mmCIF file of C-alpha atoms and ligand atoms in Angstrom:
data_model
loop_
_atom_site.group_PDB
_atom_site.id
_atom_site.type_symbol
_atom_site.label_atom_id
_atom_site.label_comp_id
_atom_site.label_asym_id
_atom_site.label_seq_id
_atom_site.Cartn_x
_atom_site.Cartn_y
_atom_site.Cartn_z
ATOM 1 C CA MET A 348 -79.783 -26.009 -170.685
ATOM 2 C CA PRO A 349 -81.876 -29.204 -171.259
ATOM 3 C CA ALA A 350 -80.772 -32.628 -169.532
ATOM 4 C CA VAL A 351 -78.768 -35.424 -170.998
ATOM 5 C CA LEU A 352 -80.252 -38.833 -170.119
ATOM 6 C CA PHE A 353 -78.349 -42.001 -170.139
ATOM 7 C CA ARG A 354 -79.524 -45.557 -170.207
ATOM 8 C CA SER A 355 -77.660 -48.742 -171.132
ATOM 9 C CA PRO A 356 -77.880 -52.360 -169.808
ATOM 10 C CA ASN A 357 -73.890 -52.865 -170.728
ATOM 11 C CA ASP A 358 -72.280 -49.547 -169.854
ATOM 12 C CA SER A 359 -72.145 -48.133 -166.298
ATOM 13 C CA SER A 360 -73.080 -44.188 -166.124
ATOM 14 C CA GLU A 361 -70.656 -42.795 -163.877
ATOM 15 C CA PRO A 362 -67.621 -42.697 -166.050
ATOM 16 C CA TRP A 363 -69.960 -40.939 -168.736
ATOM 17 C CA ARG A 364 -71.153 -38.626 -166.038
ATOM 18 C CA GLN A 365 -67.553 -37.809 -164.817
ATOM 19 C CA ALA A 366 -66.228 -37.456 -168.413
ATOM 20 C CA LEU A 367 -69.043 -35.298 -169.642
ATOM 21 C CA SER A 368 -69.273 -33.106 -166.794
ATOM 22 C CA GLU A 369 -65.461 -32.219 -166.779
ATOM 23 C CA ARG A 370 -66.285 -31.189 -170.540
ATOM 24 C CA ILE A 371 -69.659 -29.295 -169.852
ATOM 25 C CA PRO A 372 -69.628 -27.690 -166.412
ATOM 26 C CA GLY A 373 -73.100 -27.628 -164.931
ATOM 27 C CA LEU A 374 -74.350 -30.541 -167.125
ATOM 28 C CA ASP A 375 -77.722 -31.941 -165.825
ATOM 29 C CA PHE A 376 -76.920 -35.592 -166.383
ATOM 30 C CA ARG A 377 -79.542 -38.098 -165.581
ATOM 31 C CA ALA A 378 -79.022 -41.950 -165.438
ATOM 32 C CA TRP A 379 -82.043 -44.047 -165.841
ATOM 33 C CA PRO A 380 -84.104 -44.714 -163.998
ATOM 34 C CA ASN A 381 -83.584 -41.132 -162.265
ATOM 35 C CA VAL A 382 -85.196 -39.355 -165.240
ATOM 36 C CA GLY A 383 -87.127 -36.657 -163.436
ATOM 37 C CA ASP A 384 -89.578 -34.589 -165.663
ATOM 38 C CA PRO A 385 -89.401 -36.379 -169.240
ATOM 39 C CA ALA A 386 -89.940 -32.836 -170.651
ATOM 40 C CA ASP A 387 -86.405 -31.708 -169.352
ATOM 41 C CA ILE A 388 -84.642 -34.125 -171.534
ATOM 42 C CA GLY A 389 -83.126 -32.802 -174.747
ATOM 43 C CA PHE A 390 -80.214 -35.366 -175.566
ATOM 44 C CA ALA A 391 -80.314 -39.220 -174.914
ATOM 45 C CA LEU A 392 -77.061 -41.232 -174.703
ATOM 46 C CA VAL A 393 -78.329 -44.730 -175.210
ATOM 47 C CA TRP A 394 -77.421 -48.540 -175.986
ATOM 48 C CA LYS A 395 -80.314 -51.133 -176.495
ATOM 49 C CA VAL A 396 -83.164 -49.458 -174.698
ATOM 50 C CA PRO A 397 -86.531 -50.993 -174.517
ATOM 51 C CA PRO A 398 -89.005 -50.291 -177.652
ATOM 52 C CA SER A 399 -91.206 -47.188 -176.957
ATOM 53 C CA PHE A 400 -88.766 -45.799 -174.342
ATOM 54 C CA LEU A 401 -87.478 -42.889 -176.396
ATOM 55 C CA LYS A 402 -90.870 -41.614 -177.440
ATOM 56 C CA GLU A 403 -91.566 -40.710 -173.943
ATOM 57 C CA PHE A 404 -89.391 -37.607 -174.276
ATOM 58 C CA PRO A 405 -91.311 -34.702 -175.950
ATOM 59 C CA ASN A 406 -88.324 -32.351 -176.274
ATOM 60 C CA LEU A 407 -85.719 -34.649 -177.295
ATOM 61 C CA LYS A 408 -83.479 -33.195 -179.930
ATOM 62 C CA ALA A 409 -80.776 -36.011 -180.428
ATOM 63 C CA ILE A 410 -80.525 -39.739 -179.525
ATOM 64 C CA CYS A 411 -76.877 -40.762 -179.514
ATOM 65 C CA SER A 412 -75.804 -44.417 -179.662
ATOM 66 C CA LEU A 413 -73.114 -45.623 -177.050
ATOM 67 C CA GLY A 414 -71.648 -47.609 -179.927
ATOM 68 C CA GLN A 415 -70.411 -47.038 -183.416
ATOM 69 C CA GLY A 416 -73.380 -48.930 -184.572
ATOM 70 C CA VAL A 417 -77.148 -47.759 -184.479
ATOM 71 C CA ASP A 418 -79.231 -50.833 -185.364
ATOM 72 C CA HIS A 419 -80.465 -50.996 -181.730
ATOM 73 C CA ILE A 420 -81.970 -47.508 -182.304
ATOM 74 C CA PHE A 421 -83.617 -48.207 -185.558
ATOM 75 C CA ALA A 422 -85.023 -51.376 -184.061
ATOM 76 C CA ASP A 423 -87.764 -49.297 -182.177
ATOM 77 C CA PRO A 424 -90.814 -49.394 -184.235
ATOM 78 C CA GLU A 425 -91.795 -46.166 -182.380
ATOM 79 C CA LEU A 426 -88.592 -44.214 -182.854
ATOM 80 C CA PRO A 427 -89.326 -40.521 -182.807
ATOM 81 C CA ARG A 428 -88.868 -38.888 -186.123
ATOM 82 C CA GLY A 429 -87.658 -35.423 -185.200
ATOM 83 C CA PRO A 430 -84.281 -36.101 -183.271
ATOM 84 C CA HIS A 431 -80.875 -36.325 -184.757
ATOM 85 C CA ILE A 432 -79.712 -39.939 -184.667
ATOM 86 C CA LEU A 433 -75.961 -39.659 -183.873
ATOM 87 C CA ARG A 434 -73.098 -42.440 -183.101
ATOM 88 C CA LEU A 435 -69.600 -42.800 -181.891
ATOM 89 C CA VAL A 436 -66.949 -42.585 -184.529
ATOM 90 C CA ASP A 437 -64.184 -43.282 -181.984
ATOM 91 C CA PRO A 438 -60.313 -43.646 -183.196
ATOM 92 C CA TRP A 439 -59.763 -45.674 -179.960
ATOM 93 C CA MET A 440 -62.419 -48.098 -181.139
ATOM 94 C CA GLY A 441 -60.985 -48.120 -184.761
ATOM 95 C CA ARG A 442 -57.731 -49.154 -183.293
ATOM 96 C CA ALA A 443 -59.323 -51.828 -180.910
ATOM 97 C CA MET A 444 -61.055 -53.359 -183.953
ATOM 98 C CA ALA A 445 -58.021 -53.409 -186.255
ATOM 99 C CA GLU A 446 -56.002 -54.958 -183.416
ATOM 100 C CA TRP A 447 -58.739 -57.572 -183.112
ATOM 101 C CA PHE A 448 -58.912 -58.467 -186.993
ATOM 102 C CA LEU A 449 -54.946 -58.621 -187.272
ATOM 103 C CA LEU A 450 -55.280 -61.082 -184.494
ATOM 104 C CA GLN A 451 -57.860 -63.193 -186.333
ATOM 105 C CA VAL A 452 -56.179 -62.904 -189.813
ATOM 106 C CA LEU A 453 -52.756 -63.805 -188.533
ATOM 107 C CA ARG A 454 -54.072 -66.838 -186.495
ATOM 108 C CA PHE A 455 -55.670 -68.274 -189.618
ATOM 109 C CA HIS A 456 -52.872 -67.229 -191.761
ATOM 110 C CA ARG A 457 -50.061 -68.868 -189.557
ATOM 111 C CA GLN A 458 -52.095 -72.005 -189.158
ATOM 112 C CA GLY A 459 -53.084 -71.239 -185.620
ATOM 113 C CA PRO A 460 -56.109 -73.729 -185.543
ATOM 114 C CA ASP A 461 -53.996 -76.433 -187.112
ATOM 115 C CA TYR A 462 -51.482 -76.048 -184.531
ATOM 116 C CA GLU A 463 -53.920 -75.687 -181.640
ATOM 117 C CA ALA A 464 -55.549 -79.077 -182.909
ATOM 118 C CA GLN A 465 -51.979 -80.672 -183.152
ATOM 119 C CA GLN A 466 -51.269 -79.476 -179.371
ATOM 120 C CA ARG A 467 -54.356 -81.123 -178.231
ATOM 121 C CA ARG A 468 -53.170 -84.441 -179.788
ATOM 122 C CA ARG A 469 -49.447 -83.840 -178.616
ATOM 123 C CA GLU A 470 -48.452 -84.214 -182.127
ATOM 124 C CA TRP A 471 -45.185 -82.351 -183.410
ATOM 125 C CA LYS A 472 -45.461 -81.645 -186.900
ATOM 126 C CA GLN A 473 -44.426 -78.810 -189.064
ATOM 127 C CA LEU A 474 -46.896 -77.743 -191.857
ATOM 128 C CA PRO A 475 -45.892 -75.923 -194.962
ATOM 129 C CA ALA A 476 -44.970 -72.232 -194.321
ATOM 130 C CA PRO A 477 -47.833 -69.882 -195.590
ATOM 131 C CA GLU A 478 -47.241 -67.036 -198.432
ATOM 132 C CA THR A 479 -48.485 -63.729 -197.229
ATOM 133 C CA SER A 480 -48.695 -61.863 -200.542
ATOM 134 C CA THR A 481 -51.088 -64.526 -202.070
ATOM 135 C CA ARG A 482 -53.239 -64.729 -198.925
ATOM 136 C CA ARG A 483 -56.262 -62.877 -200.024
ATOM 137 C CA VAL A 484 -58.339 -61.165 -197.107
ATOM 138 C CA GLY A 485 -61.554 -59.291 -197.841
ATOM 139 C CA PHE A 486 -63.472 -56.862 -195.896
ATOM 140 C CA LEU A 487 -67.142 -56.766 -195.855
ATOM 141 C CA GLY A 488 -67.607 -52.841 -195.054
ATOM 142 C CA LEU A 489 -65.125 -50.293 -195.581
ATOM 143 C CA GLY A 490 -66.345 -47.424 -193.362
ATOM 144 C CA ALA A 491 -64.742 -46.178 -190.248
ATOM 145 C CA LEU A 492 -63.771 -49.400 -188.632
ATOM 146 C CA GLY A 493 -63.480 -51.645 -191.871
ATOM 147 C CA ALA A 494 -61.093 -49.143 -193.613
ATOM 148 C CA GLU A 495 -58.821 -48.977 -190.709
ATOM 149 C CA ALA A 496 -58.483 -52.660 -190.144
ATOM 150 C CA ALA A 497 -58.159 -53.523 -193.931
ATOM 151 C CA GLY A 498 -55.251 -50.725 -194.151
ATOM 152 C CA LYS A 499 -53.589 -52.330 -191.329
ATOM 153 C CA VAL A 500 -53.879 -55.961 -192.466
ATOM 154 C CA ALA A 501 -52.811 -54.549 -196.104
ATOM 155 C CA ALA A 502 -49.768 -53.066 -194.469
ATOM 156 C CA LEU A 503 -48.434 -56.531 -193.401
ATOM 157 C CA GLY A 504 -48.371 -57.462 -197.121
ATOM 158 C CA PHE A 505 -51.603 -59.337 -197.728
ATOM 159 C CA ASP A 506 -53.597 -59.110 -200.852
ATOM 160 C CA VAL A 507 -56.680 -56.976 -199.477
ATOM 161 C CA ALA A 508 -60.018 -56.009 -200.989
ATOM 162 C CA GLY A 509 -63.103 -54.466 -199.395
ATOM 163 C CA TRP A 510 -66.908 -54.403 -200.301
ATOM 164 C CA SER A 511 -69.008 -51.350 -199.725
ATOM 165 C CA ARG A 512 -72.072 -49.868 -200.975
ATOM 166 C CA THR A 513 -70.279 -47.158 -202.699
ATOM 167 C CA ARG A 514 -66.772 -47.339 -204.582
ATOM 168 C CA LYS A 515 -63.686 -46.635 -202.439
ATOM 169 C CA SER A 516 -60.175 -45.502 -203.295
ATOM 170 C CA LEU A 517 -58.012 -46.542 -200.467
ATOM 171 C CA PRO A 518 -54.230 -47.198 -200.791
ATOM 172 C CA GLY A 519 -53.547 -51.021 -200.921
ATOM 173 C CA ILE A 520 -57.008 -52.120 -201.040
ATOM 174 C CA THR A 521 -58.989 -53.302 -204.123
ATOM 175 C CA SER A 522 -62.511 -51.732 -204.036
ATOM 176 C CA TYR A 523 -65.721 -53.901 -204.968
ATOM 177 C CA ALA A 524 -68.951 -51.958 -204.702
ATOM 178 C CA GLY A 525 -72.769 -53.047 -204.731
ATOM 179 C CA PRO A 526 -74.636 -56.054 -204.953
ATOM 180 C CA GLU A 527 -73.392 -56.735 -208.606
ATOM 181 C CA GLU A 528 -69.665 -56.837 -207.460
ATOM 182 C CA LEU A 529 -70.400 -59.145 -204.408
ATOM 183 C CA ASP A 530 -69.747 -62.469 -206.072
ATOM 184 C CA ALA A 531 -66.436 -61.569 -207.593
ATOM 185 C CA PHE A 532 -65.326 -60.130 -204.196
ATOM 186 C CA LEU A 533 -66.198 -63.538 -202.487
ATOM 187 C CA ALA A 534 -64.584 -65.632 -205.268
ATOM 188 C CA ARG A 535 -61.167 -63.939 -204.494
ATOM 189 C CA THR A 536 -61.492 -64.035 -200.651
ATOM 190 C CA ASP A 537 -59.676 -66.646 -198.378
ATOM 191 C CA ILE A 538 -60.456 -64.810 -195.147
ATOM 192 C CA LEU A 539 -63.638 -63.056 -195.005
ATOM 193 C CA CYS A 540 -63.898 -60.173 -192.349
ATOM 194 C CA GLY A 541 -67.323 -58.748 -191.567
ATOM 195 C CA LEU A 542 -67.720 -55.258 -190.530
ATOM 196 C CA LEU A 543 -71.019 -54.283 -191.655
ATOM 197 C CA PRO A 544 -73.722 -52.277 -190.084
ATOM 198 C CA LEU A 545 -76.951 -54.291 -189.498
ATOM 199 C CA THR A 546 -79.686 -52.980 -192.082
ATOM 200 C CA PRO A 547 -82.420 -54.587 -193.798
ATOM 201 C CA GLU A 548 -80.003 -55.074 -196.671
ATOM 202 C CA THR A 549 -77.474 -56.803 -194.569
ATOM 203 C CA THR A 550 -79.729 -59.140 -192.414
ATOM 204 C CA ASP A 551 -78.868 -62.655 -193.243
ATOM 205 C CA LEU A 552 -76.297 -61.596 -195.957
ATOM 206 C CA MET A 553 -73.837 -64.436 -194.771
ATOM 207 C CA ASP A 554 -75.755 -67.416 -195.632
ATOM 208 C CA ALA A 555 -75.435 -70.715 -197.179
ATOM 209 C CA SER A 556 -75.261 -69.126 -200.641
ATOM 210 C CA LEU A 557 -72.609 -66.620 -199.749
ATOM 211 C CA PHE A 558 -70.472 -69.201 -198.043
ATOM 212 C CA ALA A 559 -70.674 -71.389 -201.254
ATOM 213 C CA LYS A 560 -69.239 -68.594 -203.115
ATOM 214 C CA LEU A 561 -66.045 -68.319 -200.994
ATOM 215 C CA PRO A 562 -63.196 -70.566 -201.948
ATOM 216 C CA LYS A 563 -63.024 -73.973 -200.495
ATOM 217 C CA GLY A 564 -60.994 -73.738 -197.085
ATOM 218 C CA ALA A 565 -62.000 -70.125 -196.506
ATOM 219 C CA PHE A 566 -62.098 -68.734 -193.095
ATOM 220 C CA VAL A 567 -64.955 -66.285 -191.673
ATOM 221 C CA VAL A 568 -64.826 -63.713 -189.259
ATOM 222 C CA ASN A 569 -67.428 -61.449 -188.069
ATOM 223 C CA ALA A 570 -67.621 -58.440 -185.859
ATOM 224 C CA GLY A 571 -70.573 -56.630 -187.437
ATOM 225 C CA ARG A 572 -73.749 -57.884 -186.064
ATOM 226 C CA GLY A 573 -74.798 -61.582 -185.561
ATOM 227 C CA ALA A 574 -77.983 -61.193 -187.295
ATOM 228 C CA GLN A 575 -75.914 -60.793 -190.562
ATOM 229 C CA LEU A 576 -74.764 -64.436 -190.320
ATOM 230 C CA VAL A 577 -77.118 -67.382 -190.372
ATOM 231 C CA GLU A 578 -75.437 -69.455 -187.845
ATOM 232 C CA THR A 579 -76.966 -72.846 -188.905
ATOM 233 C CA ASP A 580 -75.736 -72.409 -192.524
ATOM 234 C CA LEU A 581 -72.220 -71.549 -191.129
ATOM 235 C CA LEU A 582 -72.193 -74.752 -189.189
ATOM 236 C CA ALA A 583 -73.270 -76.770 -192.264
ATOM 237 C CA ALA A 584 -70.434 -75.173 -194.349
ATOM 238 C CA LEU A 585 -67.935 -76.060 -191.566
ATOM 239 C CA ASP A 586 -68.970 -79.569 -191.170
ATOM 240 C CA SER A 587 -69.029 -80.077 -194.996
ATOM 241 C CA GLY A 588 -65.555 -79.090 -195.115
ATOM 242 C CA HIS A 589 -66.199 -76.162 -197.446
ATOM 243 C CA LEU A 590 -65.084 -73.483 -194.688
ATOM 244 C CA ALA A 591 -62.071 -74.019 -192.474
ATOM 245 C CA GLY A 592 -63.211 -72.345 -189.494
ATOM 246 C CA ALA A 593 -64.937 -69.043 -188.090
ATOM 247 C CA SER A 594 -63.984 -66.458 -185.487
ATOM 248 C CA LEU A 595 -67.282 -64.733 -184.176
ATOM 249 C CA ASP A 596 -67.473 -61.650 -181.991
ATOM 250 C CA VAL A 597 -71.367 -61.080 -182.445
ATOM 251 C CA PHE A 598 -74.157 -63.547 -182.562
ATOM 252 C CA ARG A 599 -78.005 -63.330 -183.143
ATOM 253 C CA THR A 600 -78.620 -63.925 -179.501
ATOM 254 C CA GLU A 601 -76.298 -62.337 -177.002
ATOM 255 C CA PRO A 602 -75.189 -63.621 -174.579
ATOM 256 C CA LEU A 603 -74.706 -66.762 -176.573
ATOM 257 C CA PRO A 604 -76.987 -69.250 -174.809
ATOM 258 C CA SER A 605 -74.851 -71.933 -173.115
ATOM 259 C CA ASP A 606 -76.375 -74.848 -175.066
ATOM 260 C CA ASP A 607 -75.615 -73.283 -178.475
ATOM 261 C CA PRO A 608 -73.516 -75.445 -180.719
ATOM 262 C CA LEU A 609 -71.250 -72.723 -181.475
ATOM 263 C CA TRP A 610 -69.608 -72.887 -178.173
ATOM 264 C CA THR A 611 -68.082 -76.319 -178.683
ATOM 265 C CA HIS A 612 -67.586 -76.570 -182.281
ATOM 266 C CA PRO A 613 -63.826 -77.364 -182.870
ATOM 267 C CA LYS A 614 -63.650 -74.894 -185.842
ATOM 268 C CA VAL A 615 -65.180 -72.006 -184.275
ATOM 269 C CA GLN A 616 -63.701 -69.368 -181.816
ATOM 270 C CA VAL A 617 -66.287 -67.535 -179.800
ATOM 271 C CA TRP A 618 -65.690 -64.007 -178.418
ATOM 272 C CA PRO A 619 -68.105 -62.124 -176.230
ATOM 273 C CA HIS A 620 -68.519 -58.959 -178.167
ATOM 274 C CA VAL A 621 -65.431 -57.385 -177.304
ATOM 275 C CA SER A 622 -63.598 -56.593 -180.490
ATOM 276 C CA ALA A 623 -64.025 -52.904 -179.789
ATOM 277 C CA LEU A 624 -65.587 -51.940 -176.579
ATOM 278 C CA THR A 625 -67.185 -48.234 -175.947
ATOM 279 C CA ASN A 626 -64.831 -46.212 -174.059
ATOM 280 C CA ALA A 627 -66.006 -43.131 -171.976
ATOM 281 C CA ASP A 628 -62.596 -41.359 -171.720
ATOM 282 C CA SER A 629 -62.073 -41.607 -175.709
ATOM 283 C CA GLY A 630 -65.721 -41.288 -176.788
ATOM 284 C CA ALA A 631 -66.568 -38.219 -174.325
ATOM 285 C CA ASP A 632 -64.868 -35.342 -176.500
ATOM 286 C CA GLN A 633 -67.454 -35.999 -179.539
ATOM 287 C CA VAL A 634 -70.378 -36.505 -177.345
ATOM 288 C CA ALA A 635 -69.821 -33.451 -175.491
ATOM 289 C CA GLU A 636 -69.160 -31.731 -178.569
ATOM 290 C CA ASN A 637 -72.463 -32.975 -180.063
ATOM 291 C CA ILE A 638 -74.348 -31.871 -176.896
ATOM 292 C CA ARG A 639 -73.033 -28.382 -177.397
ATOM 293 C CA ARG A 640 -73.872 -28.302 -180.971
ATOM 294 C CA VAL A 641 -77.302 -29.849 -180.471
ATOM 295 C CA PHE A 642 -78.443 -27.650 -177.813
ATOM 296 C CA ALA A 643 -76.773 -24.596 -179.708
ATOM 297 C CA GLY A 644 -78.977 -25.515 -182.749
ATOM 298 C CA GLU A 645 -75.864 -26.228 -184.849
ATOM 299 C CA THR A 646 -75.391 -29.377 -186.955
ATOM 300 C CA PRO A 647 -73.967 -32.162 -185.097
ATOM 301 C CA ILE A 648 -71.266 -34.436 -186.264
ATOM 302 C CA ASN A 649 -71.207 -38.387 -186.557
ATOM 303 C CA SER A 650 -74.889 -38.171 -187.527
ATOM 304 C CA VAL A 651 -76.627 -40.953 -189.229
ATOM 305 C CA ASP A 652 -79.005 -41.103 -192.269
ATOM 306 C CA PRO A 653 -82.247 -42.440 -191.123
ATOM 307 C CA ASP A 654 -83.195 -43.622 -194.643
ATOM 308 C CA ARG A 655 -79.808 -45.557 -194.983
ATOM 309 C CA GLN A 656 -79.891 -46.709 -191.122
ATOM 310 C CA TYR A 657 -75.975 -46.504 -190.848
HETATM 311 P P1 NAP B 844 -69.663 -47.249 -190.973
HETATM 312 O O1 NAP B 844 -68.551 -46.107 -191.044
HETATM 313 O O2 NAP B 844 -71.199 -46.679 -191.180
HETATM 314 O O3 NAP B 844 -69.218 -48.021 -192.325
HETATM 315 C C1 NAP B 844 -70.302 -49.151 -192.850
HETATM 316 C C2 NAP B 844 -69.566 -49.621 -194.002
HETATM 317 O O4 NAP B 844 -70.641 -50.562 -194.612
HETATM 318 C C3 NAP B 844 -69.451 -48.800 -195.207
HETATM 319 O O5 NAP B 844 -68.369 -48.953 -195.887
HETATM 320 C C4 NAP B 844 -70.708 -48.938 -195.959
HETATM 321 O O6 NAP B 844 -70.670 -48.724 -197.360
HETATM 322 C C5 NAP B 844 -70.739 -50.565 -195.905
HETATM 323 N N1 NAP B 844 -72.316 -51.032 -196.211
HETATM 324 C C6 NAP B 844 -73.300 -50.515 -195.545
HETATM 325 N N2 NAP B 844 -74.608 -51.092 -196.054
HETATM 326 C C7 NAP B 844 -73.967 -51.757 -197.002
HETATM 327 C C8 NAP B 844 -74.633 -52.736 -198.075
HETATM 328 N N3 NAP B 844 -75.895 -53.005 -198.061
HETATM 329 N N4 NAP B 844 -73.726 -53.167 -199.118
HETATM 330 C C9 NAP B 844 -72.615 -53.016 -199.068
HETATM 331 N N5 NAP B 844 -71.789 -52.201 -198.164
HETATM 332 C C10 NAP B 844 -72.547 -51.758 -197.138
HETATM 333 O O7 NAP B 844 -69.757 -48.306 -189.952
HETATM 334 P P2 NAP B 844 -68.436 -48.531 -188.798
HETATM 335 O O8 NAP B 844 -68.281 -47.373 -187.731
HETATM 336 O O9 NAP B 844 -67.322 -49.079 -189.696
HETATM 337 O O10 NAP B 844 -69.073 -49.797 -187.954
HETATM 338 C C11 NAP B 844 -69.651 -50.939 -188.683
HETATM 339 C C12 NAP B 844 -70.266 -51.733 -187.780
HETATM 340 O O11 NAP B 844 -69.376 -52.573 -186.829
HETATM 341 C C13 NAP B 844 -71.209 -51.217 -186.901
HETATM 342 O O12 NAP B 844 -72.350 -50.765 -187.335
HETATM 343 C C14 NAP B 844 -71.453 -52.225 -185.911
HETATM 344 O O13 NAP B 844 -72.522 -53.154 -186.140
HETATM 345 C C15 NAP B 844 -70.140 -52.936 -185.732
HETATM 346 N N6 NAP B 844 -69.375 -52.911 -184.581
HETATM 347 C C16 NAP B 844 -69.182 -53.944 -183.612
HETATM 348 C C17 NAP B 844 -68.275 -53.721 -182.658
HETATM 349 C C18 NAP B 844 -67.911 -54.986 -181.896
HETATM 350 O O14 NAP B 844 -67.418 -54.645 -180.678
HETATM 351 N N7 NAP B 844 -68.129 -56.171 -182.335
HETATM 352 C C19 NAP B 844 -67.939 -52.487 -182.206
HETATM 353 C C20 NAP B 844 -68.254 -51.293 -182.998
HETATM 354 C C21 NAP B 844 -68.996 -51.483 -184.217
HETATM 355 P P3 NAP B 844 -70.366 -47.017 -197.862
HETATM 356 O O15 NAP B 844 -69.040 -46.562 -197.221
HETATM 357 O O16 NAP B 844 -70.360 -47.124 -199.313
HETATM 358 O O17 NAP B 844 -71.630 -46.429 -197.110
HETATM 359 C C1 GLV B 845 -70.541 -52.154 -180.624
HETATM 360 O O1 GLV B 845 -70.924 -52.926 -181.016
HETATM 361 C C2 GLV B 845 -70.821 -50.950 -181.326
HETATM 362 O O2 GLV B 845 -71.609 -50.780 -181.892
HETATM 363 O O3 GLV B 845 -69.991 -50.070 -180.904
#
């Protein structure tokens, strides 16, 4: 059997070695830099490897992301053309992401930022109670993660919509599709929730013109990718008073540099890319299944279309 290569700057190899070896007896699992003969490697399990790294393995049959996103793989200008591109679609991550969006939506909806500011001023003041059924939440992206998060927000009684490339039919969620319906989606969105993959089409999508199309007082949440949001435009929209606040889990530069103004902006909450962390225990079943399928010449699951890049 060909070998599986693991390389990631974020994830430790040992939980994956253990979880995959339990599922595939005799697995030849090699953690970078202990690669051995590059010709032995048939399956690469990777996160943010340097450009040109993957072309060094002449017998690679599949490249699997150690996350749900695959933008880090397509960022390689010398990405080999032949191997399947695979990703995780992990229900554990889906639950984690939905929890994180519930937290962000409820914090803004229940005036958390206002009461936190009042606490800093030792000010005891009751604000008018908000109404759930008229609070309009909008998800950019209704894929594996967006659909689950949107469904859980809708189950609480919010008015929920989602924007995707293709039309969706999801209970309790109004579907907007394609660039021609983006403006109408934004105009009805009080809490914008970003869960898009990073592709050429979604890069810089959340910029000054998009923020201007949201109602005054809207709140922005992003857990997709940092490069989808123009941070200087966000700061300007917050400072002008057009946007009420933002919660961000992803940034153009990660880790966020210590002198970045987002760290200290009073209307911004910074999270260190933790809304849905990769989990070897829950992810190993599908990766083991794909190793088996790829080495048996069968069609893998969770494969990504290289033309769409997600
Ligand atoms: P997915 O299943 O591939 O879903 C992507 C969604 O985005 C789909 O609904 C898709 O529309 C929509 N979309 C893509 N390009 C679009 C475009 N140009 N215009 C309109 N809609 C577009 O992805 P997922 O598993 O939900 O994950 C989404 C992203 O979340 C990942 O790519 C990653 O960047 C991010 N993520 C972040 C974390 C974190 O911890 N912060 C963790 C995991 C993932 P269609 O359904 O019509 O194709
Ligand atoms: C994390 O950002 C992922 O793509 O899984």
